[in-house]
Amino acid sequence: MLFSFCQSRRQFLLLLPSKSLYFQHFSRSLFIPKTISKSHMESPQDTTIGLSISQRRSARIRTMVNNKTSIVTSTLNDEVEDITTTKRKRISKEMPAEFEDDGLSELSWLDDGIVQQKTKKKKRKAGSQNSKNVAETVNVDIDEEAYEEVKIKKARKPRQPKSEPVYVIPDVERRETKFRGRLGYACLNTILRNKRPASEAVFCSRTCRIDSIKKNGLDWVKELGRKNVQDLMTMIQWNEDNNIRFLRLSSEMFPFASHSIYGYSLEYCAPLLAEAGALAKKYGHRLTTHPGQFTQLGSPKPGVIESSVRELQYHCQMLELMGVGPDGVTIVHGGGVYDDKPGTIERIKTTIRDVLPQHIKARLVLENDELCYNSEDLLPICEELDIPLVFDYHHDTLNPSSIPPAVIIKRANAIFARRGIRPKQHLSDPRPGAVTLMERRAHADRCERLPNELELEDVAIDVDLMIEAKDKEQAVLQLYRIYGLEEVKYESLRPPNENQTKETKGRKSGKKTKKGDLTVDGEGEDEHLLNIDSHNGVVEAEKEDEG
């Protein structure tokens, strides 16, 4: 009937909507220009067709065509051909014979073309999804009336572990020394930290920002601390295997534990901390801490003093839960001068004498710095309050005292002896090519020699020397090789960087840290990055321990 009026497929095309799949495929097969407008196709001015076109475009015909179109467009994935065939057969059975006789069933060839094209597109899409290892969705025909979506996630193929590269370790110039103390490094082991794949990396400075705490909750932050302690035990064992028995703990062991709002007690991790402390005690390792530069005992602002006390309390609790003895000291700098150095010195003494609890004072030691307080400034405070002084050779070079280093060390050692604490010092070198003070502050990758004071019998022969260098344990191992201090395993050595620059990072570079960024590893050289939290006005920070 329908084709009897249309007389040809070309005229039947005029009955179809211009944007339908049938029209597109039908017009291409007949080479009909796509510029035919819908208004023209629906126009009854065609003398061949006449007014009977609109009369015979009944609701029944439109319903059957739409049903066939919906079946074609709903077919997906690899089973689309079977599903479409089943649906077509079912509709063909239900279709009146008059439509089949008049040629409507001849559209089956058009269905096949559309199904093949849709199948190819879906197969290409599925292949793209598989290559990206994402979930692919499969439509399953359950009762020929409904579809159920089932997500099948492709298993990620494990990466093949890369073989360890062969390192060429250059020889070192051998030297003699009388020094018989211990050498140590700060916070981060470069070999363990750079293990691949990244999931096997070992480090104790997983940290975050306040935004992450708000988003993930306090339990998430505490879990970071637990993982840090677990990795600490791995580092202690590695140090023992490589004859390194002196280590500075990262201040990021428990992120924001001293915060006024988001802070927390370390009691939840007490068993694990005790286990780590027992391991260090078993091997005779010394563990110390070094809170960041924002710990200001001489600040004129009471809020900063309170924050500094909380920070010291956090470090002391960590050492106490580990069972670390009096050699586990907490080191702080004098801080800023606030345009009144004598007044600030008096506030420092007041804070230590009247504000700090006794258990914090028992671990507190001061260190000379490269800008504000040299050893000559701090030594009178230390002798008056019986607080030990850690002598930093690099800082003394940049901010020297009128008193010779050997004299300062003797006076500092006397305080250590009265307190029953083993003396401790810091050593580092400026970066190659550094000229200005700001450039020379940055630590070099390694140290080339031990100070002359360590050769003096009654000065510093038997002290613990913290090597503050970017190459961490590699700087210690190199000094072992140079002076023959300990046996070194060749497989633990890495070649030095031949292209050191005088460029600095963190607070020395003046580069601003983008607020809100997540931090994975908080270690650096002499970096103490501060971040002002605009919500509560408290100085927060990403602390990066020296060395």
XYZ file of C-alpha atoms in Angstrom:
547
model
C 0.000 0.000 0.000
C 2.652 2.471 1.047
C 4.886 1.824 -1.936
C 1.906 1.842 -4.261
C 1.552 5.535 -3.520
C 5.235 6.285 -3.404
C 5.964 4.243 -6.565
C 9.643 4.139 -5.607
C 11.974 4.212 -2.658
C 12.922 7.771 -3.635
C 9.377 8.946 -3.022
C 9.095 6.884 0.173
C 12.080 8.819 1.503
C 9.904 11.911 1.566
C 7.781 10.286 4.254
C 10.684 9.976 6.711
C 11.935 12.633 9.163
C 15.031 14.370 7.760
C 17.171 13.670 10.856
C 16.306 9.992 11.276
C 18.805 7.190 10.730
C 16.619 5.783 7.929
C 16.684 9.051 6.019
C 20.484 9.397 6.316
C 21.265 5.871 5.144
C 18.476 5.835 2.573
C 19.534 9.173 1.032
C 23.188 8.104 0.769
C 22.240 4.909 -1.005
C 20.110 6.851 -3.502
C 22.623 9.720 -3.993
C 19.983 12.266 -2.986
C 21.451 15.618 -1.887
C 21.074 16.318 1.829
C 19.955 19.844 1.022
C 16.339 18.678 0.693
C 14.494 20.529 3.437
C 11.905 18.987 5.679
C 9.345 21.505 4.508
C 9.937 20.455 0.899
C 9.594 16.770 1.737
C 6.357 17.347 3.550
C 4.994 19.683 0.863
C 1.851 18.316 -0.837
C 2.710 20.135 -4.073
C 4.255 17.040 -5.629
C 1.871 16.225 -8.530
C 2.914 12.602 -8.546
C 1.988 12.013 -4.954
C -0.815 14.494 -4.482
C -2.764 15.049 -1.327
C -2.987 11.365 -0.564
C 0.505 11.503 1.071
C -0.721 13.276 4.164
C -3.854 11.180 4.234
C -1.934 7.915 4.273
C 0.641 8.961 6.842
C -1.369 7.312 9.571
C -0.385 6.920 13.243
C -0.028 3.208 12.711
C 2.683 3.588 10.076
C 4.579 6.125 12.161
C 4.427 3.824 15.190
C 5.866 0.861 13.338
C 8.731 2.911 11.844
C 9.596 4.422 15.233
C 9.605 0.971 16.822
C 12.094 -0.264 14.272
C 14.294 2.837 14.778
C 14.385 2.408 18.573
C 15.437 -1.197 18.196
C 18.377 -0.213 15.996
C 19.589 2.601 18.275
C 19.404 0.484 21.472
C 21.764 -2.216 20.250
C 25.175 -2.243 21.978
C 28.408 -4.249 22.322
C 29.200 -7.639 20.895
C 25.667 -9.160 21.193
C 23.996 -6.354 19.224
C 23.493 -8.367 16.038
C 21.771 -11.265 17.802
C 19.566 -8.954 19.848
C 18.551 -6.905 16.778
C 17.810 -10.011 14.725
C 15.576 -11.356 17.478
C 13.716 -8.070 17.793
C 13.306 -7.732 14.019
C 11.844 -11.190 13.745
C 9.433 -10.534 16.576
C 8.208 -7.254 15.036
C 7.969 -8.835 11.582
C 5.616 -11.451 13.012
C 3.488 -8.785 14.596
C 3.408 -6.586 11.459
C 0.288 -6.859 9.314
C 0.710 -8.716 6.067
C -0.438 -5.737 4.049
C 2.680 -3.800 5.038
C 4.952 -6.692 4.169
C 3.277 -7.154 0.861
C 3.554 -3.491 0.022
C 7.292 -3.397 0.550
C 7.886 -2.040 4.057
C 9.751 -5.216 4.999
C 12.253 -4.375 2.253
C 13.838 -1.929 4.717
C 15.649 -4.881 6.312
C 18.682 -4.210 4.122
C 18.803 -0.729 5.674
C 18.651 -2.209 9.188
C 21.639 -4.396 8.410
C 23.725 -1.422 7.300
C 22.873 0.580 10.378
C 23.548 -2.369 12.710
C 26.951 -3.012 11.145
C 27.973 0.632 11.478
C 26.785 0.839 15.099
C 28.579 -2.424 15.906
C 31.860 -1.141 14.494
C 31.593 2.061 16.535
C 30.863 0.161 19.726
C 33.736 -2.260 19.112
C 36.152 0.619 18.559
C 34.907 2.266 21.748
C 35.268 -0.971 23.708
C 38.804 -1.411 22.395
C 39.678 2.120 23.482
C 38.309 1.439 26.945
C 40.295 -1.763 27.273
C 43.501 0.037 26.362
C 42.880 2.533 29.149
C 42.091 -0.206 31.714
C 38.682 1.239 32.597
C 35.418 -0.505 33.379
C 33.395 -1.509 30.305
C 29.628 -1.814 30.408
C 27.869 -4.799 28.844
C 24.135 -4.937 28.167
C 22.698 -8.395 28.730
C 19.324 -9.428 27.270
C 17.521 -11.219 30.113
C 13.865 -11.571 29.072
C 13.813 -9.776 25.691
C 12.056 -6.914 27.468
C 14.650 -5.484 29.939
C 18.403 -4.960 30.077
C 20.671 -5.156 33.080
C 23.973 -3.248 33.208
C 26.900 -5.256 34.468
C 30.299 -3.590 35.023
C 33.336 -5.735 34.467
C 36.617 -4.184 35.580
C 39.666 -5.328 33.724
C 42.542 -6.402 35.967
C 45.612 -4.151 35.683
C 48.586 -5.972 34.322
C 51.452 -5.937 36.829
C 54.444 -3.942 35.706
C 57.636 -5.784 35.173
C 60.200 -4.647 37.782
C 63.066 -2.730 36.281
C 66.481 -4.155 36.822
C 68.803 -2.160 39.081
C 71.160 -0.055 36.973
C 74.880 -0.631 37.204
C 76.471 2.330 39.010
C 80.004 3.492 38.416
C 81.336 4.680 41.768
C 84.359 6.975 41.509
C 87.306 6.580 43.844
C 87.792 8.995 46.746
C 90.882 10.634 48.140
C 91.929 8.771 51.290
C 92.686 10.717 54.460
C 93.611 9.942 58.037
C 91.672 11.082 61.114
C 91.617 10.664 64.864
C 87.865 11.112 64.990
C 86.068 8.149 66.564
C 82.506 9.425 66.961
C 79.389 8.524 65.031
C 78.174 10.077 61.787
C 74.478 10.425 61.040
C 72.033 11.908 58.543
C 68.668 13.648 58.703
C 65.228 12.193 58.157
C 65.403 10.689 54.668
C 67.199 7.728 53.110
C 67.600 8.357 49.388
C 67.990 4.695 48.408
C 64.851 3.600 50.241
C 62.912 6.680 49.176
C 63.659 6.170 45.478
C 62.735 2.492 45.301
C 60.630 1.445 42.317
C 57.788 0.863 41.931
C 56.747 3.863 44.013
C 54.498 1.680 46.178
C 57.641 0.126 47.671
C 59.259 3.468 48.596
C 60.227 3.825 52.262
C 60.140 7.210 54.003
C 58.936 8.755 57.278
C 57.582 12.101 56.148
C 54.138 11.465 54.674
C 52.265 14.657 55.378
C 49.322 16.703 54.139
C 47.612 20.082 54.251
C 44.754 21.223 56.445
C 42.343 20.961 53.508
C 43.134 17.242 53.306
C 42.350 16.812 57.002
C 38.992 18.529 56.543
C 38.214 16.321 53.565
C 39.470 12.927 54.802
C 39.163 13.172 58.575
C 41.523 12.724 61.501
C 41.722 8.942 61.258
C 43.189 9.298 57.763
C 45.923 11.609 59.094
C 46.704 9.234 61.951
C 47.134 6.421 59.478
C 49.836 8.481 57.742
C 51.687 8.617 61.069
C 51.354 4.879 61.509
C 52.867 4.241 58.089
C 55.706 6.646 58.864
C 56.610 4.722 62.014
C 56.508 1.416 60.156
C 58.927 2.779 57.570
C 61.124 4.182 60.345
C 61.836 0.643 61.494
C 62.890 -0.264 57.949
C 65.257 2.706 57.914
C 66.748 1.754 61.291
C 67.408 -1.770 60.046
C 68.999 -0.437 56.834
C 71.204 1.877 58.887
C 72.348 -1.000 61.067
C 73.173 -3.091 58.005
C 75.296 -0.206 56.721
C 76.966 0.780 60.015
C 75.100 4.086 60.453
C 73.923 4.484 64.039
C 72.810 8.088 64.260
C 69.544 9.413 62.768
C 67.372 12.518 63.018
C 63.654 11.776 63.041
C 61.451 13.709 60.658
C 59.210 16.353 62.211
C 56.529 15.145 59.781
C 56.227 11.736 61.424
C 52.769 12.739 62.675
C 51.345 15.531 60.495
C 49.789 18.447 62.403
C 49.940 16.602 65.718
C 50.701 19.910 67.475
C 47.977 21.937 65.742
C 45.665 23.962 67.959
C 42.527 22.628 66.206
C 43.493 19.461 64.351
C 46.178 18.257 66.753
C 46.033 14.858 68.449
C 47.845 12.695 70.990
C 50.285 10.000 69.872
C 48.945 7.453 72.349
C 47.067 5.689 69.552
C 50.445 4.725 68.050
C 52.231 3.972 71.327
C 52.777 0.212 70.712
C 54.290 0.829 67.274
C 56.496 3.658 68.560
C 57.696 1.441 71.394
C 58.600 -1.241 68.855
C 60.626 1.245 66.788
C 62.378 2.565 69.896
C 63.222 -0.947 71.049
C 64.817 -1.699 67.683
C 66.979 1.424 67.874
C 67.967 0.608 71.448
C 68.841 -2.960 70.483
C 71.358 -1.689 67.932
C 72.584 1.227 70.021
C 71.338 3.915 67.612
C 70.915 7.537 68.641
C 67.670 9.263 67.607
C 67.163 13.040 67.802
C 64.650 15.628 66.557
C 64.827 19.140 65.104
C 61.573 21.182 65.037
C 61.335 23.752 62.262
C 62.251 27.417 62.154
C 58.733 28.509 63.078
C 59.422 27.362 66.669
C 60.128 30.802 68.115
C 60.861 30.872 71.846
C 61.537 34.623 71.778
C 58.448 35.812 69.904
C 56.626 38.828 71.346
C 53.275 37.190 70.458
C 51.823 34.854 73.118
C 50.052 32.808 70.434
C 53.360 31.980 68.732
C 54.879 30.959 72.079
C 51.915 28.657 72.712
C 52.287 27.073 69.274
C 56.023 26.607 69.850
C 55.411 24.886 73.189
C 52.887 22.528 71.584
C 55.427 21.673 68.865
C 58.085 20.858 71.442
C 55.558 18.830 73.408
C 54.771 16.767 70.313
C 58.431 15.951 69.680
C 59.028 15.050 73.307
C 56.005 12.758 73.408
C 57.257 10.947 70.317
C 60.676 10.361 71.888
C 59.175 9.326 75.229
C 56.806 6.776 73.673
C 59.792 5.321 71.846
C 61.658 4.967 75.123
C 64.547 7.150 73.931
C 66.959 8.212 76.682
C 68.445 11.671 77.418
C 70.614 11.547 74.287
C 67.418 12.000 72.295
C 67.556 15.800 72.280
C 65.245 18.319 70.616
C 67.161 21.071 68.788
C 65.851 24.596 68.149
C 67.374 27.824 66.838
C 67.273 31.187 68.577
C 64.762 32.405 65.993
C 64.114 35.983 64.930
C 65.331 39.177 66.585
C 62.110 41.224 66.108
C 64.068 44.484 65.805
C 65.228 44.107 69.402
C 67.895 41.439 69.845
C 68.631 42.058 73.561
C 64.910 42.082 74.357
C 64.356 38.905 72.352
C 67.186 37.140 74.201
C 65.470 37.985 77.476
C 62.178 36.553 76.193
C 63.976 33.359 75.143
C 65.357 32.923 78.639
C 61.949 33.667 80.182
C 60.227 31.096 77.973
C 62.770 28.392 78.758
C 62.882 29.135 82.484
C 59.215 29.885 83.249
C 57.051 28.477 80.445
C 58.501 25.180 79.259
C 57.580 22.084 81.289
C 60.468 20.231 82.875
C 60.303 17.202 80.578
C 60.694 19.532 77.559
C 63.612 21.408 79.123
C 65.275 18.054 79.788
C 65.568 17.458 76.017
C 66.002 21.024 74.777
C 69.265 22.156 73.151
C 70.020 25.349 71.209
C 71.899 25.686 67.925
C 73.700 28.646 66.403
C 72.266 29.818 63.077
C 73.614 31.580 60.002
C 71.639 34.831 60.273
C 70.517 35.972 63.718
C 72.242 34.204 66.623
C 75.808 32.958 66.446
C 77.435 30.772 69.070
C 78.657 33.791 71.000
C 75.054 35.031 71.351
C 73.655 31.721 72.579
C 76.463 30.432 74.779
C 75.668 32.789 77.720
C 72.009 31.682 77.623
C 73.033 28.015 77.583
C 75.488 28.414 80.470
C 73.007 30.409 82.568
C 70.082 27.994 82.075
C 72.210 24.829 81.771
C 70.924 24.174 78.236
C 73.404 22.419 75.895
C 74.624 24.116 72.727
C 74.924 22.241 69.419
C 77.753 23.774 67.396
C 77.100 24.040 63.642
C 80.331 24.461 61.638
C 78.630 25.722 58.475
C 76.569 28.315 60.359
C 79.633 29.489 62.248
C 81.396 30.105 58.935
C 78.530 32.262 57.667
C 77.816 33.995 60.990
C 81.093 33.764 62.906
C 81.777 34.545 66.540
C 84.736 36.409 67.955
C 85.439 33.311 70.050
C 87.416 30.533 68.291
C 85.375 27.392 67.501
C 87.600 25.187 69.672
C 86.875 27.350 72.743
C 83.129 27.377 72.054
C 83.093 23.594 71.652
C 84.928 23.074 74.953
C 82.458 25.267 76.826
C 79.508 23.554 75.122
C 80.904 20.102 75.933
C 81.072 21.072 79.591
C 77.285 21.647 79.615
C 76.696 18.304 77.886
C 78.836 16.608 80.533
C 76.929 18.205 83.439
C 73.644 17.063 81.921
C 74.864 13.546 81.163
C 74.209 13.927 77.414
C 76.574 12.868 74.647
C 77.888 15.935 72.718
C 76.430 16.575 69.287
C 77.505 18.794 66.363
C 76.382 19.617 62.808
C 78.449 19.641 59.623
C 77.634 20.767 56.085
C 79.241 22.515 53.110
C 77.911 25.311 50.870
C 76.897 24.444 47.336
C 79.549 24.771 44.600
C 79.676 28.202 43.005
C 77.756 29.901 45.812
C 78.904 33.492 46.398
C 76.280 35.513 48.232
C 75.161 34.752 51.771
C 71.778 33.521 50.618
C 73.425 31.184 48.118
C 75.967 29.883 50.615
C 73.253 28.997 53.120
C 72.075 26.088 50.969
C 73.675 22.738 51.759
C 75.799 20.873 49.244
C 75.065 17.284 48.238
C 78.007 15.933 50.269
C 80.854 16.952 52.555
C 84.440 16.666 51.382
C 86.297 16.668 54.712
C 85.916 16.668 58.473
C 86.666 19.873 60.451
C 90.076 20.345 62.019
C 88.507 20.617 65.498
C 87.608 16.932 65.330
C 91.305 16.113 65.371
C 91.905 17.779 68.758
C 92.076 15.296 71.632
C 90.320 17.416 74.216
C 87.837 19.112 71.880
C 85.715 16.949 69.613
C 87.284 13.590 68.936
C 84.383 11.647 70.443
C 81.164 13.423 69.492
C 78.189 12.557 67.323
C 78.328 14.488 64.060
C 75.129 15.073 62.072
C 75.898 15.395 58.346
C 73.401 17.880 56.905
C 73.701 17.178 53.190
C 71.242 16.611 50.364
C 72.554 13.143 49.602
C 71.740 12.037 53.154
C 73.141 8.551 53.786
C 75.376 8.789 50.698
C 77.196 11.737 52.272
C 77.847 9.608 55.360
C 79.049 6.640 53.318
C 81.411 8.860 51.341
C 83.037 10.137 54.546
C 83.308 6.516 55.695
C 85.256 5.760 52.512
C 87.441 8.858 52.705
C 88.501 8.354 56.326
C 88.048 4.596 56.671
C 85.621 5.044 59.575
C 83.389 2.041 58.809
C 83.106 -0.787 56.333
C 80.999 0.180 53.331
C 78.895 -2.087 51.122
C 79.482 -1.345 47.466
C 75.847 -2.097 46.556
C 74.727 0.709 48.903
C 76.753 3.354 47.081
C 75.453 5.793 44.494
C 77.574 8.137 42.352
C 77.539 11.848 43.224
C 75.791 14.381 41.033
C 78.419 15.850 38.724
C 76.293 18.896 37.871
C 75.597 20.512 41.206
C 74.318 24.068 40.944
C 74.114 26.910 43.420
C 70.331 27.073 43.022
C 68.355 26.858 46.245
C 64.876 25.739 47.149
C 62.195 26.550 49.669
C 62.590 29.631 51.842
C 66.004 30.511 50.376
C 64.721 30.875 46.837
C 61.883 33.228 47.626
C 59.504 31.058 45.617
C 55.973 30.991 47.003
C 54.426 27.649 47.788
C 50.959 27.195 46.332
C 48.487 27.007 49.173
C 46.427 23.864 49.485
C 48.802 21.563 47.646
C 49.198 18.087 49.019
C 52.626 17.139 50.222
C 53.942 13.565 49.998
C 57.445 14.011 51.183
C 58.377 16.896 53.470
C 62.117 16.512 53.423
C 64.572 18.965 51.931
C 67.776 20.602 52.885
C 67.541 23.612 55.165
C 63.941 24.357 54.318
C 61.094 25.488 56.564
C 58.109 26.370 54.436
C 55.403 28.323 56.210
C 51.774 28.525 55.214
C 49.279 30.979 56.700
C 45.879 29.390 57.151
C 43.412 32.175 56.407
C 40.616 30.541 58.402
C 42.216 30.723 61.826
C 45.218 33.011 61.365
C 47.646 30.445 62.735
C 51.014 29.956 61.107
C 50.905 26.425 59.844
C 53.370 24.611 58.072
C 54.979 22.225 55.772
C 58.051 21.650 57.917
C 61.165 20.438 56.196
C 63.882 19.368 58.563
C 67.405 20.546 58.037
C 69.843 18.389 56.204
